[in-house]
Every structure is written in structure tokens, then in C-alpha cells.
């Protein structure tokens, strides 16, 4: 038996946490550079604001509705997510943190799953302030569906719904488009519809072996899960990463080569920090750039280049050198760049990386010590307290965040002030 605990409108709920006055008002959270809507409260959804919609298209609607609009605050969301997951870990010895706002729990042996689900929802709300919904089912796929129904108010006892307690499961499955199922991509959904499988009920009744022959084992497992056969186990240990990427759309168009180099320097430095925190090393680096694909007045340009290292590395200095060499090869005068990024493919555990036989004696050890100092200072005093000088050129590439709430649970200066009258 599985439970899926999903935070309701997570980013919007985080912004509301320290602002009780926002209860009942539409709340919207924007993506990097305040470009698109990435989270909506129920009130904002009722206004017809789609997920992923460009903000400028709905700015007037949101103003008329007196909506609160925020730039994304990932430090706040990440910290509150960690707190929610810590609470959930106290309810089951086996959990799978599926995303920043979702977690599967193993409820094997629980006599009253609904009662436990209600206790989970109450405790998470009481200890973190974040509202959650709980879907309970014999498989992870059905738990996803049960959670969706719980969020829509189908749970007879509040924010919890046990799939086994549904009176007409066939009717529920028949109302779920096949593309809306967890694990079914749009292309697979179109192919399934061409075969007459348009909803979850039809997929459940389809022949598993034929599904495997036409779509592979993933779709077959989803069909079996809809029948109540558990095919997807909890992933208690996250699978090892195969790549690391740091990419960002720019706050403004970048045309100067020094400013573009500054952006990829920052991205390569951050990628190195991620490698070291995860004990990984990169055998190569890919840097990519692109202009605005929606600018009808200019030809669209996107390109990438990959550079290898003599041996896999996690040294930010080596990554920055490769990234800046790559971007110099990609840069074209006259273009206005709106996005760039650094990708580290095929990463390996650092302890498995061979030594560079041609490196200066002791250089590897000196590089490790430099990076250890860099990471320690930035952990203690804040990211980019120490940074590469190449990051200092220009600021147009930096993330635009004009609507930041300023609330933080990780910085003393960002904590809310409470005054007693």
C-alpha cells in the first residue's frame, strides 16, 4: 500500500505562509526572470490562468483581480520542502522523495490508512504551515490518481482519499484522459488514442503483452498498475546522476562577449559546486547559447560545443576555462543572446576518476584544497561570497527578480518580524 503526499500549490503556499492576509486572494509565482507562471493558488486557477502562461498576457487580469504576484524564491521553497519531507519521514520507515513537493510513503501493514493520512495532513500543516493532499492506493499510479481526486475534494474525510473506498472506480478511470496518466507522454497518448485507448479505463483493460510489444515495458507496467498490480517499487535511494546542468534565461539581451563569458563563468562555477557536493567528476563540458526564438526581427541562432578534459574533473577552475573557451568559439557579433548554459555529461564518481599522469606534481591536491576553501566560505557566508573575477562583467545576464517577497527561512535578515501590541 502506498500513500502519495503532495503539497497543494506548493510555491504559492510557501509565499502565503508568512502573509496570512493573502488567504483568499489569488497568488501567482513566476519563473526565472519573471517570464511565465509556474505556480497558482486555487483562486488564480479560477481566473483561468494556465500553468506556464507568459505573465505579460495575463498581467491585466491579475491586476483587476488584486492578485499577489511573486518572483520565484527557490531558497525558501527548497528549505520548506526539506522540512515537509522530514515530517513525512516520521510516519513511515520507507519513503521516496519524488519531487520538491511530492513524496511516496510505504503504508504496508497500516490497519487504517485513511486515519494515518489524516494525521499526516494535520501534522504537516501544523508543523510547517503547508497544506497537503494524500492519495492512498495499492500502486503508485493509482496513488497519483487518488491524490488528484483528493485535491479536487472527492475525499469523504477531507484532504485524504483511499482508492479502495471509491464507489465506482471504473467511472473515475473512464473520465481520466490517457495523456493525463502519470508516465504517459503526449506522443504515446496520441498513439494510444489511435488504437482506441483514449482513457485510463481503456488502458487498464488493454492486453498487457500487446502494450509491451507496441509501447514497451513502461506503458505495460502502467496498465498493470491500474489493475492494482504493484509494478513500481519505492526508490529509497535516488539513482546516480548521469549529468549536471546549469542553465538560465537572461534578464536582458546580452550582446557583449565579456558579458556572455561572465554568464557561463558563473554557470560553470555553480556546476563545479554541484559536482563536489555529490562526489562526482566530469569528463567533458558542453556550453550552449541561443538568441530569442520569438524575436521575428532577427534570425534565430543556437549552437553548442563540447570540450573534453584529460581526466574527469570537479575543479571549477578547469570547468570555467573550458566554458569560456567554448563560448568564444560560439559567439557571433551582432547577435542578442537570451540564454546560455553549461552541461556536464556522463559524470562519474570522483573516487573512480584516474589521476592525470601529466599534471604538475601536487597540482591535483592543491586544486582540491582551493575548491574546499571556496565551498566552505560560500557555505558559511552565502553563495558567491567568493567567486571568479570573470563573473563580474555586466549584469544583464543575471536573473531578473523584480517581485521577490524577501521572505527567507535560511537568512536571519529574511525572517518575518512579529510585534506584540
Coordinates of C-alpha atoms in Angstrom, one line a residue:
X1 CA 0.0 0.0 0.0
X2 CA 1.3 3.4 -1.0
X3 CA 0.5 7.0 0.0
X4 CA 1.4 10.0 -2.2
X5 CA 1.6 13.2 -0.2
X6 CA 1.6 16.2 -2.5
X7 CA 1.8 19.8 -1.2
X8 CA -1.1 22.0 -2.5
X9 CA 0.0 24.7 -4.9
X10 CA 3.4 24.5 -3.2
X11 CA 5.2 27.7 -4.3
X12 CA 2.1 29.8 -3.7
X13 CA 1.5 28.1 -0.3
X14 CA 5.1 29.0 0.7
X15 CA 4.5 32.6 -0.2
X16 CA 1.3 32.7 1.8
X17 CA 3.0 31.1 4.8
X18 CA 4.2 34.4 6.4
X19 CA 1.4 36.5 4.9
X20 CA -2.0 35.5 6.3
X21 CA -3.5 38.5 4.5
X22 CA -3.1 36.6 1.2
X23 CA -5.6 33.9 2.2
X24 CA -8.5 34.1 -0.3
X25 CA -6.5 36.3 -2.7
X26 CA -5.2 34.9 -6.0
X27 CA -1.5 34.2 -5.7
X28 CA 0.8 33.6 -8.7
X29 CA 4.6 32.7 -8.7
X30 CA 6.7 33.5 -11.8
X31 CA 9.6 31.6 -13.3
X32 CA 13.2 32.8 -13.7
X33 CA 13.3 36.4 -15.0
X34 CA 9.6 36.8 -14.1
X35 CA 8.6 35.3 -17.5
X36 CA 6.0 32.6 -17.0
X37 CA 3.5 31.4 -14.4
X38 CA 4.9 28.4 -12.6
X39 CA 2.5 28.2 -9.6
X40 CA -1.1 29.3 -9.0
X41 CA -3.3 29.3 -5.9
X42 CA -6.8 27.9 -6.4
X43 CA -8.1 31.4 -6.7
X44 CA -5.7 32.1 -9.5
X45 CA -6.7 28.9 -11.3
X46 CA -10.3 30.0 -11.1
X47 CA -9.4 33.1 -13.0
X48 CA -8.4 30.9 -15.9
X49 CA -4.6 31.5 -15.6
X50 CA -2.9 28.5 -17.3
X51 CA 0.3 26.9 -16.0
X52 CA 3.3 28.1 -17.9
X53 CA 1.4 31.1 -19.4
X54 CA 3.5 34.2 -20.2
X55 CA 3.0 36.6 -17.4
X56 CA 2.5 39.7 -19.7
X57 CA -0.5 38.1 -21.3
X58 CA -2.4 37.8 -18.0
X59 CA -0.9 40.8 -16.1
X60 CA -4.1 42.9 -16.7
X61 CA -6.4 40.1 -15.5
X62 CA -4.3 39.6 -12.4
X63 CA -4.2 43.3 -11.6
X64 CA -8.0 43.5 -11.9
X65 CA -8.3 40.5 -9.5
X66 CA -6.0 42.1 -7.0
X67 CA -3.7 39.1 -7.3
X68 CA -0.4 38.9 -5.4
X69 CA 2.4 38.1 -8.0
X70 CA 5.8 36.9 -6.8
X71 CA 9.2 36.2 -8.3
X72 CA 10.3 32.7 -7.5
X73 CA 12.2 32.2 -4.3
X74 CA 13.8 28.8 -4.6
X75 CA 15.8 29.1 -1.4
X76 CA 12.6 29.4 0.6
X77 CA 10.8 26.6 -1.4
X78 CA 13.8 24.3 -1.0
X79 CA 14.0 24.8 2.7
X80 CA 10.3 24.3 3.3
X81 CA 10.4 21.2 1.1
X82 CA 13.1 19.8 3.3
X83 CA 11.0 20.5 6.4
X84 CA 8.0 18.8 4.9
X85 CA 10.0 15.7 4.0
X86 CA 11.5 15.5 7.5
X87 CA 8.0 15.4 8.9
X88 CA 6.9 12.7 6.5
X89 CA 9.9 10.6 7.3
X90 CA 8.5 10.2 10.8
X91 CA 5.4 8.4 9.5
X92 CA 7.0 5.6 7.5
X93 CA 10.4 3.8 7.6
X94 CA 10.4 3.8 3.8
X95 CA 9.8 6.9 1.8
X96 CA 10.6 8.2 -1.7
X97 CA 11.0 11.9 -2.2
X98 CA 9.7 12.1 -5.7
X99 CA 9.9 15.9 -6.3
X100 CA 10.2 19.1 -4.3
X101 CA 6.6 18.9 -3.3
X102 CA 5.7 15.1 -3.6
X103 CA 6.6 12.1 -1.6
X104 CA 5.6 8.4 -1.6
X105 CA 5.2 6.6 1.6
X106 CA 5.1 2.8 2.2
X107 CA 2.0 2.0 4.2
X108 CA 2.5 -1.8 4.3
X109 CA 0.9 -3.2 7.5
X110 CA -1.1 0.0 8.3
X111 CA -4.5 -1.0 9.6
X112 CA -6.3 2.3 8.9
X113 CA -4.6 4.1 6.1
X114 CA -7.2 6.9 6.0
X115 CA -6.7 7.7 9.6
X116 CA -3.0 7.8 9.1
X117 CA -3.4 10.0 6.1
X118 CA -5.5 12.5 8.0
X119 CA -2.9 12.6 10.8
X120 CA -0.2 13.2 8.2
X121 CA -2.1 16.1 6.7
X122 CA -2.8 17.6 10.1
X123 CA 0.8 17.3 11.3
X124 CA 2.4 18.7 8.1
X125 CA 0.0 21.7 8.3
X126 CA 0.6 22.2 12.0
X127 CA 4.4 21.9 11.9
X128 CA 5.2 23.5 8.6
X129 CA 2.2 25.6 7.6
X130 CA 1.9 23.8 4.2
X131 CA -1.4 22.2 3.2
X132 CA -1.2 18.8 1.6
X133 CA -3.4 16.2 0.0
X134 CA -2.9 12.4 0.5
X135 CA -3.8 9.7 -2.1
X136 CA -3.7 6.1 -0.9
X137 CA -3.8 3.1 -3.2
X138 CA -2.2 -0.4 -3.8
X139 CA 0.0 1.0 -6.6
X140 CA 1.9 4.3 -7.1
X141 CA 0.0 5.0 -10.3
X142 CA -3.4 4.7 -8.5
X143 CA -2.0 6.7 -5.6
X144 CA -1.3 9.5 -8.0
X145 CA -4.9 9.4 -9.2
X146 CA -6.2 9.2 -5.7
X147 CA -4.2 12.3 -4.8
X148 CA -5.6 14.2 -7.7
X149 CA -9.1 13.4 -6.6
X150 CA -8.3 14.3 -3.0
X151 CA -7.2 17.8 -4.2
X152 CA -10.5 18.2 -6.0
X153 CA -12.5 17.5 -2.9
X154 CA -13.6 13.9 -3.6
X155 CA -12.2 12.7 -0.3
X156 CA -15.1 12.0 2.2
X157 CA -12.9 12.9 5.1
X158 CA -11.1 16.0 3.9
X159 CA -7.7 16.0 2.1
X160 CA -7.3 12.2 2.0
X161 CA -8.7 9.7 -0.4
X162 CA -8.2 5.9 -0.3
X163 CA -8.7 4.4 -3.8
X164 CA -10.2 1.3 -2.3
X165 CA -13.1 3.3 -0.8
X166 CA -14.2 4.7 -4.2
X167 CA -17.7 3.5 -5.1
X168 CA -17.3 3.5 -8.9
X169 CA -13.6 3.1 -9.8
X170 CA -14.5 2.3 -13.4
X171 CA -16.3 5.6 -13.8
X172 CA -13.4 7.5 -12.4
X173 CA -10.9 5.8 -14.7
X174 CA -13.2 6.4 -17.7
X175 CA -13.1 10.1 -17.0
X176 CA -9.3 10.4 -17.0
X177 CA -7.8 11.1 -20.4
X178 CA -5.0 8.7 -21.2
X179 CA -2.5 11.6 -21.6
X180 CA -3.2 12.7 -18.0
X181 CA -1.8 9.5 -16.6
X182 CA 1.5 9.6 -14.8
X183 CA 4.1 8.3 -17.1
X184 CA 2.2 8.7 -20.4
X185 CA 3.8 11.3 -22.7
X186 CA 1.8 13.2 -25.3
X187 CA 3.3 11.2 -28.2
X188 CA 2.4 7.9 -26.5
X189 CA -1.0 9.3 -25.7
X190 CA -1.7 10.1 -29.4
X191 CA -0.6 6.6 -30.4
X192 CA -2.8 5.0 -27.8
X193 CA -5.8 7.1 -28.9
X194 CA -5.2 5.9 -32.5
X195 CA -5.7 2.3 -31.2
X196 CA -8.9 3.3 -29.4
X197 CA -7.4 3.6 -26.0
X198 CA -8.5 7.1 -25.0
X199 CA -8.8 6.9 -21.2
X200 CA -7.4 5.2 -18.2
X201 CA -10.2 2.6 -18.1
X202 CA -9.4 1.5 -21.7
X203 CA -5.7 1.3 -20.9
X204 CA -6.5 -0.9 -17.8
X205 CA -8.5 -3.3 -20.0
X206 CA -5.9 -3.4 -22.8
X207 CA -3.9 -6.6 -23.3
X208 CA -0.6 -6.1 -21.4
X209 CA 1.6 -8.1 -23.8
X210 CA 0.3 -6.2 -26.8
X211 CA 1.0 -2.9 -25.0
X212 CA 4.6 -4.1 -24.3
X213 CA 5.0 -5.0 -28.0
X214 CA 3.8 -1.6 -29.2
X215 CA 4.9 0.8 -26.5
X216 CA 7.5 -1.0 -24.3
X217 CA 7.5 -2.1 -20.7
X218 CA 6.7 1.3 -19.2
X219 CA 3.2 1.5 -20.7
X220 CA 2.6 -2.2 -19.8
X221 CA 3.5 -1.5 -16.2
X222 CA 1.2 1.5 -16.0
X223 CA -1.7 -0.7 -17.3
X224 CA -0.9 -3.4 -14.7
X225 CA -0.7 -0.7 -12.0
X226 CA -4.2 0.5 -13.0
X227 CA -5.4 -3.1 -12.3
X228 CA -3.9 -2.9 -8.8
X229 CA -0.7 -4.9 -9.5
X230 CA 2.2 -3.0 -8.0
X231 CA 5.0 -2.9 -10.6
X232 CA 6.8 0.3 -9.5
X233 CA 8.7 0.0 -6.2
X234 CA 9.8 2.8 -3.9
X235 CA 13.1 4.3 -4.9
X236 CA 14.5 4.9 -1.4
X237 CA 18.0 5.8 -2.9
X238 CA 18.0 8.3 -5.7
X239 CA 19.6 6.8 -8.8
X240 CA 23.1 8.2 -9.5
X241 CA 23.1 11.3 -11.7
X242 CA 24.3 11.0 -15.3
X243 CA 24.7 14.6 -15.9
X244 CA 24.8 18.1 -14.3
X245 CA 23.4 21.1 -16.0
X246 CA 23.2 24.8 -15.0
X247 CA 21.3 27.0 -17.5
X248 CA 19.4 30.2 -17.3
X249 CA 17.5 32.7 -19.4
X250 CA 19.0 36.1 -19.2
X251 CA 17.2 39.1 -17.5
X252 CA 18.1 41.2 -20.6
X253 CA 19.6 40.5 -24.0
X254 CA 23.4 40.1 -24.0
X255 CA 25.4 41.2 -26.9
X256 CA 28.9 41.8 -25.5
X257 CA 31.3 38.9 -25.5
X258 CA 32.6 39.7 -22.0
X259 CA 29.1 39.7 -20.5
X260 CA 28.4 36.3 -22.2
X261 CA 31.7 34.9 -20.8
X262 CA 30.6 36.2 -17.3
X263 CA 27.4 34.2 -17.5
X264 CA 29.0 30.9 -18.5
X265 CA 31.7 31.5 -15.9
X266 CA 29.0 31.7 -13.2
X267 CA 27.3 28.6 -14.6
X268 CA 30.5 26.6 -14.8
X269 CA 31.4 27.6 -11.2
X270 CA 28.0 26.5 -10.0
X271 CA 28.2 23.2 -11.9
X272 CA 31.5 22.5 -10.2
X273 CA 29.9 23.2 -6.8
X274 CA 27.2 20.7 -7.6
X275 CA 29.8 18.1 -8.7
X276 CA 31.7 18.4 -5.5
X277 CA 28.6 18.3 -3.3
X278 CA 27.6 15.0 -4.9
X279 CA 31.1 13.5 -5.1
X280 CA 31.1 13.5 -8.9
X281 CA 33.6 14.4 -11.7
X282 CA 33.0 15.4 -15.3
X283 CA 35.0 14.0 -18.3
X284 CA 33.7 16.8 -20.6
X285 CA 31.8 20.1 -20.7
X286 CA 29.2 21.3 -23.2
X287 CA 28.5 25.0 -23.4
X288 CA 25.5 26.3 -25.4
X289 CA 24.0 29.6 -26.3
X290 CA 20.9 30.8 -28.0
X291 CA 19.1 34.0 -29.1
X292 CA 15.4 34.8 -28.7
X293 CA 13.4 32.3 -30.8
X294 CA 10.4 34.6 -30.6
X295 CA 12.2 37.7 -32.0
X296 CA 10.7 38.0 -35.5
X297 CA 13.2 40.8 -36.3
X298 CA 16.3 38.6 -36.0
X299 CA 17.3 35.2 -37.3
X300 CA 17.3 32.7 -34.5
X301 CA 20.7 31.3 -33.6
X302 CA 21.5 28.4 -31.2
X303 CA 24.7 26.4 -31.0
X304 CA 26.8 24.3 -28.7
X305 CA 30.3 22.9 -28.4
X306 CA 31.7 20.1 -26.2
X307 CA 35.3 20.1 -24.8
X308 CA 36.9 17.2 -23.1
X309 CA 39.3 17.0 -20.1
X310 CA 42.4 14.9 -19.9
X311 CA 40.8 13.2 -16.9
X312 CA 37.4 13.7 -15.2
X313 CA 37.4 16.8 -13.0
X314 CA 35.4 18.6 -10.4
X315 CA 37.7 21.6 -10.3
X316 CA 35.7 24.8 -11.1
X317 CA 38.8 26.5 -12.4
X318 CA 39.1 23.8 -15.2
X319 CA 35.4 24.0 -15.9
X320 CA 35.4 27.8 -16.2
X321 CA 38.4 27.7 -18.6
X322 CA 36.7 25.2 -20.8
X323 CA 33.4 27.1 -20.7
X324 CA 34.9 30.4 -21.7
X325 CA 36.9 28.8 -24.5
X326 CA 33.7 27.2 -25.8
X327 CA 31.7 30.4 -25.6
X328 CA 34.4 32.3 -27.5
X329 CA 34.0 29.8 -30.3
X330 CA 30.2 30.1 -30.3
X331 CA 29.9 33.9 -30.1
X332 CA 28.8 35.8 -33.1
X333 CA 29.0 39.6 -33.2
X334 CA 25.6 41.3 -33.7
X335 CA 23.5 38.6 -32.0
X336 CA 21.5 39.3 -28.9
X337 CA 21.7 36.3 -26.6
X338 CA 18.9 35.4 -24.3
X339 CA 20.0 32.1 -22.8
X340 CA 23.2 30.1 -22.2
X341 CA 24.1 27.1 -20.1
X342 CA 26.7 24.5 -19.1
X343 CA 26.1 20.8 -19.3
X344 CA 28.4 18.1 -17.8
X345 CA 27.5 14.8 -19.4
X346 CA 28.4 11.2 -18.4
X347 CA 29.6 12.2 -14.9
X348 CA 31.4 9.6 -12.8
X349 CA 32.1 9.1 -9.1
X350 CA 35.1 11.2 -8.3
X351 CA 36.9 8.4 -6.5
X352 CA 36.8 6.4 -9.7
X353 CA 38.4 9.2 -11.8
X354 CA 42.0 8.4 -12.7
X355 CA 44.9 10.8 -11.9
X356 CA 46.4 13.0 -14.6
X357 CA 49.8 11.5 -15.2
X358 CA 51.0 14.6 -16.9
X359 CA 49.8 17.1 -14.3
X360 CA 52.4 19.1 -12.3
X361 CA 53.3 17.2 -9.1
X362 CA 50.9 18.1 -6.3
X363 CA 48.6 20.2 -8.5
X364 CA 45.6 17.9 -8.0
X365 CA 45.9 18.2 -4.3
X366 CA 46.3 22.0 -4.4
X367 CA 43.2 22.2 -6.6
X368 CA 41.2 20.1 -4.1
X369 CA 42.2 22.4 -1.3
X370 CA 41.3 25.5 -3.3
X371 CA 37.8 24.2 -4.0
X372 CA 37.3 23.1 -0.4
X373 CA 38.1 26.6 0.8
X374 CA 35.8 28.1 -1.9
X375 CA 32.9 25.9 -0.9
X376 CA 33.5 26.3 2.8
X377 CA 33.5 30.1 2.6
X378 CA 30.4 30.2 0.4
X379 CA 28.5 27.8 2.6
X380 CA 29.2 30.0 5.7
X381 CA 28.8 33.4 4.2
X382 CA 26.5 32.9 1.3
X383 CA 26.8 31.8 -2.3
X384 CA 29.2 33.9 -4.5
X385 CA 30.9 35.4 -1.4
X386 CA 34.0 34.1 -3.2
X387 CA 33.6 33.9 -7.0
X388 CA 35.7 34.1 -10.1
X389 CA 36.6 37.5 -11.4
X390 CA 35.2 36.7 -14.8
X391 CA 31.7 36.7 -13.3
X392 CA 31.9 40.5 -12.7
X393 CA 31.4 41.7 -16.2
X394 CA 27.9 43.2 -16.7
X395 CA 24.7 42.3 -15.0
X396 CA 22.2 41.9 -17.8
X397 CA 22.6 38.1 -17.8
X398 CA 21.7 37.9 -14.1
X399 CA 18.2 36.6 -13.2
X400 CA 15.5 39.3 -13.1
X401 CA 13.5 39.1 -9.9
X402 CA 11.5 42.3 -9.5
X403 CA 8.7 40.8 -7.4
X404 CA 10.7 38.9 -4.8
X405 CA 9.0 38.5 -1.5
X406 CA 12.2 38.9 0.5
X407 CA 11.0 36.2 2.9
X408 CA 13.6 33.6 3.9
X409 CA 13.9 30.8 6.4
X410 CA 17.6 30.4 5.8
X411 CA 18.8 34.0 6.5
X412 CA 18.2 36.0 9.7
X413 CA 17.6 39.2 7.7
X414 CA 14.8 37.5 5.8
X415 CA 12.8 36.3 8.8
X416 CA 9.4 37.9 9.4
X417 CA 9.1 40.5 12.2
X418 CA 6.4 40.0 14.8
X419 CA 5.3 42.9 17.0
X420 CA 3.2 42.4 20.1
X421 CA 0.9 45.3 20.9

